Tab-separated table of C-alpha atoms in Angstrom:
chain	number	residue	atom	x	y	z
A	1	UNK	CA	17.669	-20.280	-7.749
A	2	UNK	CA	21.224	-20.756	-6.557
A	3	UNK	CA	24.380	-21.041	-8.761
A	4	UNK	CA	25.060	-19.648	-12.219
A	5	UNK	CA	21.626	-18.043	-13.091
A	6	UNK	CA	21.168	-16.384	-16.539
A	7	UNK	CA	18.152	-13.822	-17.350
A	8	UNK	CA	17.011	-14.216	-20.570
A	9	UNK	CA	14.511	-11.219	-20.937
A	10	UNK	CA	13.612	-11.703	-24.779
A	11	UNK	CA	12.699	-15.598	-23.610
A	12	UNK	CA	11.083	-14.254	-20.289
A	13	UNK	CA	12.995	-16.891	-18.756
A	14	UNK	CA	15.599	-17.879	-15.928
A	15	UNK	CA	18.059	-20.604	-16.702
A	16	UNK	CA	20.053	-22.353	-13.924
A	17	UNK	CA	23.172	-23.780	-15.250
A	18	UNK	CA	25.214	-26.857	-13.282
A	19	UNK	CA	28.187	-28.571	-13.985
A	20	UNK	CA	26.793	-31.465	-11.722
A	21	UNK	CA	25.483	-34.576	-13.844
A	22	UNK	CA	22.740	-34.902	-10.802
A	23	UNK	CA	21.271	-31.754	-11.897
A	24	UNK	CA	17.777	-32.419	-13.159
A	25	UNK	CA	16.400	-30.895	-16.351
A	26	UNK	CA	13.338	-29.050	-15.034
A	27	UNK	CA	11.154	-26.200	-15.779
A	28	UNK	CA	8.584	-24.308	-13.815
A	29	UNK	CA	6.494	-21.112	-14.628
A	30	UNK	CA	5.793	-18.531	-12.027
A	31	UNK	CA	3.758	-15.604	-11.679
A	32	UNK	CA	5.763	-12.947	-9.424
A	33	UNK	CA	2.878	-11.524	-7.750
A	34	UNK	CA	1.680	-11.831	-4.191
A	35	UNK	CA	-1.958	-12.509	-4.520
A	36	UNK	CA	-1.925	-15.898	-5.217
A	37	UNK	CA	-5.442	-16.621	-4.053
A	38	UNK	CA	-7.094	-14.120	-6.417
A	39	UNK	CA	-7.468	-16.227	-9.745
A	40	UNK	CA	-8.886	-13.037	-11.374
A	41	UNK	CA	-5.975	-11.031	-10.706
A	42	UNK	CA	-3.276	-13.699	-11.422
A	43	UNK	CA	-4.772	-14.226	-14.588
A	44	UNK	CA	-3.732	-11.012	-15.702
A	45	UNK	CA	0.072	-11.455	-14.644
A	46	UNK	CA	2.794	-11.953	-16.920
A	47	UNK	CA	4.637	-15.288	-16.380
A	48	UNK	CA	8.386	-16.099	-15.903
A	49	UNK	CA	9.812	-19.527	-16.803
A	50	UNK	CA	12.538	-21.205	-14.625
A	51	UNK	CA	14.647	-23.775	-16.069
A	52	UNK	CA	17.734	-25.700	-14.832
A	53	UNK	CA	19.916	-27.520	-17.216
A	54	UNK	CA	23.411	-29.062	-17.396
A	55	UNK	CA	26.353	-26.535	-18.638
A	56	UNK	CA	28.141	-27.223	-21.569
A	57	UNK	CA	31.178	-25.317	-21.820
A	58	UNK	CA	31.881	-22.165	-20.192
A	59	UNK	CA	28.572	-20.394	-19.569
A	60	UNK	CA	30.390	-17.106	-18.476
A	61	UNK	CA	30.918	-16.360	-22.082
A	62	UNK	CA	27.134	-15.917	-22.483
A	63	UNK	CA	26.638	-13.157	-19.867
A	64	UNK	CA	26.484	-9.821	-21.386
A	65	UNK	CA	26.501	-8.515	-17.526
A	66	UNK	CA	27.713	-10.210	-14.620
A	67	UNK	CA	26.360	-9.446	-11.212
A	68	UNK	CA	28.121	-10.470	-8.020
A	69	UNK	CA	24.978	-9.893	-5.918
A	70	UNK	CA	21.600	-11.924	-5.781
A	71	UNK	CA	18.438	-10.608	-7.575
A	72	UNK	CA	14.825	-10.260	-6.502
A	73	UNK	CA	12.024	-10.682	-9.301
A	74	UNK	CA	8.826	-8.964	-8.815
A	75	UNK	CA	6.093	-7.419	-10.916
A	76	UNK	CA	4.247	-4.193	-11.124
A	77	UNK	CA	1.091	-5.893	-12.822
A	78	UNK	CA	-1.726	-7.032	-11.100
A	79	UNK	CA	-3.477	-4.463	-9.259
A	80	UNK	CA	-0.949	-1.886	-9.499
A	81	UNK	CA	-2.233	1.314	-10.000
A	82	UNK	CA	-4.444	1.226	-6.799
A	83	UNK	CA	-2.501	2.742	-3.841
A	84	UNK	CA	-3.551	0.329	-1.439
A	85	UNK	CA	-2.253	-2.653	-3.537
A	86	UNK	CA	1.043	-0.838	-4.409
A	87	UNK	CA	1.873	-1.163	-0.888
A	88	UNK	CA	0.060	-4.041	0.268
A	89	UNK	CA	0.851	-6.323	-2.505
A	90	UNK	CA	4.211	-4.642	-3.680
A	91	UNK	CA	6.195	-2.381	-1.306
A	92	UNK	CA	5.614	-4.091	1.927
A	93	UNK	CA	6.484	-7.365	0.557
A	94	UNK	CA	9.631	-6.260	-1.250
A	95	UNK	CA	10.965	-4.852	1.876
A	96	UNK	CA	9.983	-8.252	3.799
A	97	UNK	CA	11.772	-10.337	0.916
A	98	UNK	CA	14.821	-7.959	0.427
A	99	UNK	CA	15.621	-6.222	3.731
A	100	UNK	CA	18.063	-8.756	5.039
A	101	UNK	CA	20.514	-8.063	2.033
A	102	UNK	CA	20.815	-4.513	2.861
A	103	UNK	CA	20.644	-3.009	-0.487
A	104	UNK	CA	23.029	-5.763	-1.978
A	105	UNK	CA	20.590	-6.812	-4.674
A	106	UNK	CA	19.024	-5.999	-7.661
A	107	UNK	CA	15.640	-5.611	-8.397
A	108	UNK	CA	14.378	-7.535	-11.779
A	109	UNK	CA	10.917	-5.657	-12.714
A	110	UNK	CA	8.368	-7.585	-15.168
A	111	UNK	CA	5.683	-5.589	-16.467
A	112	UNK	CA	8.137	-2.292	-15.691
A	113	UNK	CA	6.360	0.888	-15.723
A	114	UNK	CA	8.346	4.184	-15.837
A	115	UNK	CA	5.462	5.959	-13.611
A	116	UNK	CA	5.482	3.506	-11.072
A	117	UNK	CA	9.521	3.831	-10.629
A	118	UNK	CA	9.024	7.432	-10.764
A	119	UNK	CA	6.577	7.412	-8.065
A	120	UNK	CA	8.576	4.973	-6.011
A	121	UNK	CA	11.973	5.162	-6.960
A	122	UNK	CA	12.974	6.979	-3.618
A	123	UNK	CA	11.834	3.972	-1.681
A	124	UNK	CA	13.170	1.385	-3.950
A	125	UNK	CA	17.010	3.241	-3.664
A	126	UNK	CA	16.628	2.280	0.013
A	127	UNK	CA	16.440	-1.402	-0.433
A	128	UNK	CA	18.959	-1.653	-3.294
A	129	UNK	CA	22.247	-0.075	-4.075
A	130	UNK	CA	21.980	-0.932	-7.681
A	131	UNK	CA	19.948	0.256	-10.930
A	132	UNK	CA	16.673	-1.611	-11.495
A	133	UNK	CA	16.272	-4.209	-14.403
A	134	UNK	CA	13.639	-3.986	-16.894
A	135	UNK	CA	13.025	-7.686	-17.483
A	136	UNK	CA	10.844	-7.719	-20.720
A	137	UNK	CA	12.778	-4.630	-22.439
A	138	UNK	CA	16.253	-5.266	-21.399
A	139	UNK	CA	17.812	-7.660	-24.349
A	140	UNK	CA	21.236	-8.384	-22.496
A	141	UNK	CA	21.858	-11.582	-20.752
A	142	UNK	CA	22.232	-10.740	-16.891
A	143	UNK	CA	23.759	-13.312	-14.740
A	144	UNK	CA	23.656	-13.812	-11.076
A	145	UNK	CA	24.759	-15.810	-8.143
A	146	UNK	CA	21.197	-16.529	-6.884
A	147	UNK	CA	17.668	-15.519	-8.036
A	148	UNK	CA	14.397	-15.205	-6.102
A	149	UNK	CA	11.184	-14.892	-8.169
A	150	UNK	CA	8.131	-13.484	-6.349
A	151	UNK	CA	7.815	-11.803	-2.948
A	152	UNK	CA	6.780	-12.674	0.557
A	153	UNK	CA	3.578	-11.207	1.990
A	154	UNK	CA	2.406	-11.660	5.740
A	155	UNK	CA	-0.744	-9.778	6.011
A	156	UNK	CA	-2.948	-6.605	5.322
A	157	UNK	CA	-0.219	-3.926	5.146
A	158	UNK	CA	1.409	-5.629	8.072
A	159	UNK	CA	4.624	-7.374	8.848
A	160	UNK	CA	4.732	-10.471	11.226
A	161	UNK	CA	8.184	-10.099	13.412
A	162	UNK	CA	7.860	-13.815	13.973
A	163	UNK	CA	8.926	-14.569	10.502
A	164	UNK	CA	11.452	-11.906	10.180
A	165	UNK	CA	15.270	-12.341	10.720
A	166	UNK	CA	15.718	-9.458	13.275
A	167	UNK	CA	12.194	-9.335	14.520
A	168	UNK	CA	11.153	-6.289	12.140
A	169	UNK	CA	7.613	-4.967	12.132
A	170	UNK	CA	5.617	-2.216	10.179
A	171	UNK	CA	7.632	0.064	12.322
A	172	UNK	CA	10.866	-0.691	10.407
A	173	UNK	CA	9.175	-0.530	6.988
A	174	UNK	CA	7.983	3.183	7.824
A	175	UNK	CA	11.614	4.067	8.988
A	176	UNK	CA	12.594	3.144	5.336
A	177	UNK	CA	9.750	5.855	4.210
A	178	UNK	CA	11.492	8.313	6.725
A	179	UNK	CA	14.795	7.748	5.057
A	180	UNK	CA	13.361	7.761	1.573
A	181	UNK	CA	11.796	11.165	2.020
A	182	UNK	CA	14.359	12.771	4.787
A	183	UNK	CA	15.129	16.078	2.964
A	184	UNK	CA	15.652	19.127	5.024
A	185	UNK	CA	14.524	21.356	2.305
A	186	UNK	CA	11.096	19.801	1.981
A	187	UNK	CA	10.287	20.381	5.811
A	188	UNK	CA	8.707	23.530	4.862
A	189	UNK	CA	6.307	21.874	2.582
A	190	UNK	CA	4.681	20.233	6.105
A	191	UNK	CA	1.873	21.848	7.506
A	192	UNK	CA	2.587	25.176	9.222
A	193	UNK	CA	2.254	24.831	13.108
A	194	UNK	CA	0.056	27.401	15.077
A	195	UNK	CA	-0.650	25.429	18.462
A	196	UNK	CA	-3.467	23.843	17.077
A	197	UNK	CA	-3.835	20.348	16.336
A	198	UNK	CA	-3.139	19.792	12.702
A	199	UNK	CA	-6.150	17.797	10.767
A	200	UNK	CA	-5.626	16.607	7.201
A	201	UNK	CA	-9.026	15.731	5.781
A	202	UNK	CA	-8.992	13.282	2.441
A	203	UNK	CA	-11.578	14.558	0.052
A	204	UNK	CA	-12.775	11.702	-2.455
A	205	UNK	CA	-14.218	12.134	-5.481
A	206	UNK	CA	-16.587	9.988	-7.612
A	207	UNK	CA	-18.122	7.635	-4.734
A	208	UNK	CA	-18.081	7.942	-0.889
A	209	UNK	CA	-17.947	11.836	-0.882
A	210	UNK	CA	-18.706	13.964	1.946
A	211	UNK	CA	-22.053	15.692	1.371
A	212	UNK	CA	-21.529	17.847	3.866
A	213	UNK	CA	-17.851	18.594	3.699
A	214	UNK	CA	-17.983	22.692	4.391
A	215	UNK	CA	-20.175	21.780	7.429
A	216	UNK	CA	-17.564	19.426	8.809
A	217	UNK	CA	-14.549	21.445	8.180
A	218	UNK	CA	-16.304	24.220	10.231
A	219	UNK	CA	-17.087	21.562	12.846
A	220	UNK	CA	-13.743	20.549	13.090
A	221	UNK	CA	-12.275	24.227	12.886
A	222	UNK	CA	-14.758	25.178	15.831
A	223	UNK	CA	-13.297	22.032	17.845
A	224	UNK	CA	-9.880	23.740	17.537
A	225	UNK	CA	-8.322	21.855	14.756
A	226	UNK	CA	-6.377	23.758	11.951
A	227	UNK	CA	-8.053	21.906	8.801
A	228	UNK	CA	-6.449	21.179	5.573
A	229	UNK	CA	-8.365	19.588	2.993
A	230	UNK	CA	-6.235	17.227	0.620
A	231	UNK	CA	-7.504	15.582	-2.758
A	232	UNK	CA	-5.461	12.896	-4.013
A	233	UNK	CA	-3.653	13.681	-7.322
A	234	UNK	CA	-1.743	11.167	-9.047
A	235	UNK	CA	0.378	13.471	-10.317
A	236	UNK	CA	1.612	14.900	-6.899
A	237	UNK	CA	5.157	13.881	-5.701
A	238	UNK	CA	5.042	11.240	-2.951
A	239	UNK	CA	7.579	13.176	-0.733
A	240	UNK	CA	5.073	16.238	-0.592
A	241	UNK	CA	2.466	13.991	0.373
A	242	UNK	CA	4.404	12.557	2.935
A	243	UNK	CA	5.637	15.920	4.527
A	244	UNK	CA	1.989	16.960	4.423
A	245	UNK	CA	0.788	14.002	6.507
A	246	UNK	CA	3.852	13.482	8.651
A	247	UNK	CA	3.608	17.019	10.000
A	248	UNK	CA	-0.045	16.644	11.145
A	249	UNK	CA	-1.652	15.033	14.082
A	250	UNK	CA	-4.696	14.022	12.814
A	251	UNK	CA	-5.824	12.102	9.447
A	252	UNK	CA	-9.649	11.745	8.644
A	253	UNK	CA	-11.172	10.365	5.597
A	254	UNK	CA	-13.863	8.189	3.945
A	255	UNK	CA	-12.780	4.347	3.738
A	256	UNK	CA	-11.004	3.611	0.304
A	257	UNK	CA	-7.658	3.126	-0.894
A	258	UNK	CA	-6.390	6.709	-0.019
A	259	UNK	CA	-6.714	5.841	3.632
A	260	UNK	CA	-3.401	3.601	2.870
A	261	UNK	CA	-1.685	7.178	3.584
A	262	UNK	CA	-1.816	6.318	7.179
A	263	UNK	CA	1.630	4.842	6.813
A	264	UNK	CA	2.605	8.545	6.439
A	265	UNK	CA	1.632	9.551	9.942
A	266	UNK	CA	3.961	9.466	12.906
A	267	UNK	CA	2.964	6.725	15.298
A	268	UNK	CA	1.261	8.139	18.034
A	269	UNK	CA	-0.893	10.639	16.006
A	270	UNK	CA	-4.642	10.083	15.428
A	271	UNK	CA	-6.304	8.371	12.455
A	272	UNK	CA	-10.253	8.786	12.018
A	273	UNK	CA	-11.941	6.552	9.539
A	274	UNK	CA	-15.467	7.091	8.461
A	275	UNK	CA	-16.898	3.845	7.431
A	276	UNK	CA	-20.004	3.692	5.039
A	277	UNK	CA	-22.542	1.129	5.423
A	278	UNK	CA	-21.566	-2.059	4.401
A	279	UNK	CA	-17.669	-1.582	4.687
A	280	UNK	CA	-16.777	-2.275	8.161
A	281	UNK	CA	-15.092	-5.257	7.736
A	282	UNK	CA	-13.059	-4.094	4.927
A	283	UNK	CA	-12.552	-0.794	6.516
A	284	UNK	CA	-11.179	-2.340	9.703
A	285	UNK	CA	-9.148	-5.341	8.190
A	286	UNK	CA	-7.565	-3.262	5.731
A	287	UNK	CA	-6.749	0.320	7.335
A	288	UNK	CA	-8.128	0.117	11.013
A	289	UNK	CA	-6.261	-3.214	12.279
A	290	UNK	CA	-2.975	-2.035	10.571
A	291	UNK	CA	-2.878	1.429	11.579
A	292	UNK	CA	-3.154	0.171	15.061
A	293	UNK	CA	0.087	-2.276	14.636
A	294	UNK	CA	2.047	1.020	13.439
A	295	UNK	CA	0.960	2.637	16.707
A	296	UNK	CA	-1.793	5.376	15.527
A	297	UNK	CA	-4.618	6.373	17.930
A	298	UNK	CA	-7.528	4.679	15.676
A	299	UNK	CA	-11.068	5.955	15.772
A	300	UNK	CA	-13.836	4.859	13.582
A	301	UNK	CA	-17.205	6.602	12.685
A	302	UNK	CA	-19.759	4.183	11.221
A	303	UNK	CA	-22.194	5.653	9.120
A	304	UNK	CA	-25.858	4.575	10.055
A	305	UNK	CA	-28.544	4.109	7.207
A	306	UNK	CA	-29.853	7.796	7.730
A	307	UNK	CA	-26.597	9.154	6.906
A	308	UNK	CA	-26.053	7.200	3.822
A	309	UNK	CA	-27.001	8.265	0.195
A	310	UNK	CA	-28.427	4.720	-0.139
A	311	UNK	CA	-31.219	5.784	2.049
A	312	UNK	CA	-32.546	8.020	-1.082
A	313	UNK	CA	-32.436	4.917	-3.081
A	314	UNK	CA	-33.791	2.415	-0.720
A	315	UNK	CA	-36.761	2.091	1.298
A	316	UNK	CA	-36.064	1.958	5.135
A	317	UNK	CA	-36.694	-1.522	5.413
A	318	UNK	CA	-34.873	-2.764	2.587
A	319	UNK	CA	-32.078	-5.272	3.355
A	320	UNK	CA	-29.470	-3.054	1.751
A	321	UNK	CA	-30.337	-0.861	4.460
A	322	UNK	CA	-30.922	-2.850	7.620
A	323	UNK	CA	-28.750	-6.016	6.750
A	324	UNK	CA	-25.758	-5.276	4.555
A	325	UNK	CA	-24.360	-8.570	5.628
A	326	UNK	CA	-26.935	-10.543	3.488
A	327	UNK	CA	-25.718	-8.594	0.621
A	328	UNK	CA	-22.114	-8.870	1.001
A	329	UNK	CA	-22.794	-12.675	1.199
A	330	UNK	CA	-23.861	-12.505	-2.409
A	331	UNK	CA	-20.316	-11.824	-3.359
A	332	UNK	CA	-17.796	-9.246	-4.079
A	333	UNK	CA	-19.037	-7.764	-7.041
A	334	UNK	CA	-22.437	-7.183	-5.491
A	335	UNK	CA	-20.984	-5.542	-2.312
A	336	UNK	CA	-18.928	-3.278	-4.624
A	337	UNK	CA	-21.658	-2.168	-6.835
A	338	UNK	CA	-23.812	-0.847	-4.254
A	339	UNK	CA	-21.405	0.028	-1.180
A	340	UNK	CA	-18.376	1.190	-2.777
A	341	UNK	CA	-19.254	2.519	-6.123
A	342	UNK	CA	-22.523	4.170	-5.267
A	343	UNK	CA	-22.723	5.634	-1.839
A	344	UNK	CA	-21.868	8.636	-0.520
A	345	UNK	CA	-22.189	10.053	3.230
A	346	UNK	CA	-23.539	12.659	5.442
A	347	UNK	CA	-22.162	12.152	8.823
A	348	UNK	CA	-24.724	13.616	11.586
A	349	UNK	CA	-22.951	16.610	13.098
A	350	UNK	CA	-23.588	16.116	16.667
A	351	UNK	CA	-22.414	12.505	16.488
A	352	UNK	CA	-19.277	13.552	14.444
A	353	UNK	CA	-18.553	16.219	17.007
A	354	UNK	CA	-18.295	13.442	19.854
A	355	UNK	CA	-15.483	11.697	17.324
A	356	UNK	CA	-13.576	14.876	16.720
A	357	UNK	CA	-13.589	15.859	20.388
A	358	UNK	CA	-11.765	12.140	21.219
A	359	UNK	CA	-9.539	13.127	18.477
A	360	UNK	CA	-8.634	16.319	19.626
A	361	UNK	CA	-7.965	15.094	23.069
A	362	UNK	CA	-5.811	12.239	21.932
A	363	UNK	CA	-3.894	14.531	19.321
A	364	UNK	CA	-3.143	17.016	22.039
A	365	UNK	CA	-1.556	14.654	24.445
A	366	UNK	CA	0.196	13.348	21.532
A	367	UNK	CA	1.777	16.919	20.978
A	368	UNK	CA	2.532	17.247	24.629
A	369	UNK	CA	4.421	13.923	24.598
A	370	UNK	CA	6.408	15.052	21.500
A	371	UNK	CA	7.286	18.251	22.951
A	372	UNK	CA	8.741	16.381	25.586
């Protein structure tokens, strides 16, 4: 919307006033969330009404707050609360949509959550020089010269440079993270360097856990890694997580939303994803391929039927174990119920040692390049 645009949070609407008689009177409803293709998710997203009408009198007198810069409207509803979706559906698209404005933009947030802003405020402040506006709880009439409602999304945790004004890529988004958390006083929060490659193992809880975690840690230490176990905690400041991962050479974990943290790893470092039975496509699509685009050295460890806890529940000839694709074709909920919510893993130590050896070789080469 370009021209004299008024935000009326009480009416959940934006009104474009025009002095031209040719301006059509129109109304359109938009849900400012990126997953337009996913009806079950979009059904939960709050709607925003856009109107255009002819101005009568001096409409600037209606404004409580007059802005000289454009606004971008997005929501922290939908799947917000899941780390993957917070980045894939929200922060990366926010960068794509706003970066060309170089901070001269006001963000208007529908379904505003204080916890979200406390968590991601450092990133948001890299993209906007102005306070955010809480759409539904700000009773003032805000006026803008231009308003964009909704965000552009390209691919899974990725940026298509051919669609960007200056050919930006996911590396440029990561530079925003660097700037957001570039604080010399926090460098001590990173992992200490002892000469050994530093490995962070993400410890899941609930499902898809390592059943032989202690043995895996011992194996990794025997291979020459300095191992840190990290259990994601929503109360931990993102900048502390960033410094932990930014200072490590290897990140390893079982497929899940926490793998999104590969974005905090330095390009050239190593990312090892342990892939449970029945999750290969999702693991590669959502994390493996995006990690490669960021320049990480990606390794995967595919769980075999005998390494999955599902082998304790199903006979060795059951389709669940022998042909997961058959189950996956039945639909998302069947796949989620079996392979995501009720599966743990116990990697074979001899097999895992080979993967860790590759990770160590690549990590040492990365360290040498960094040393210069």
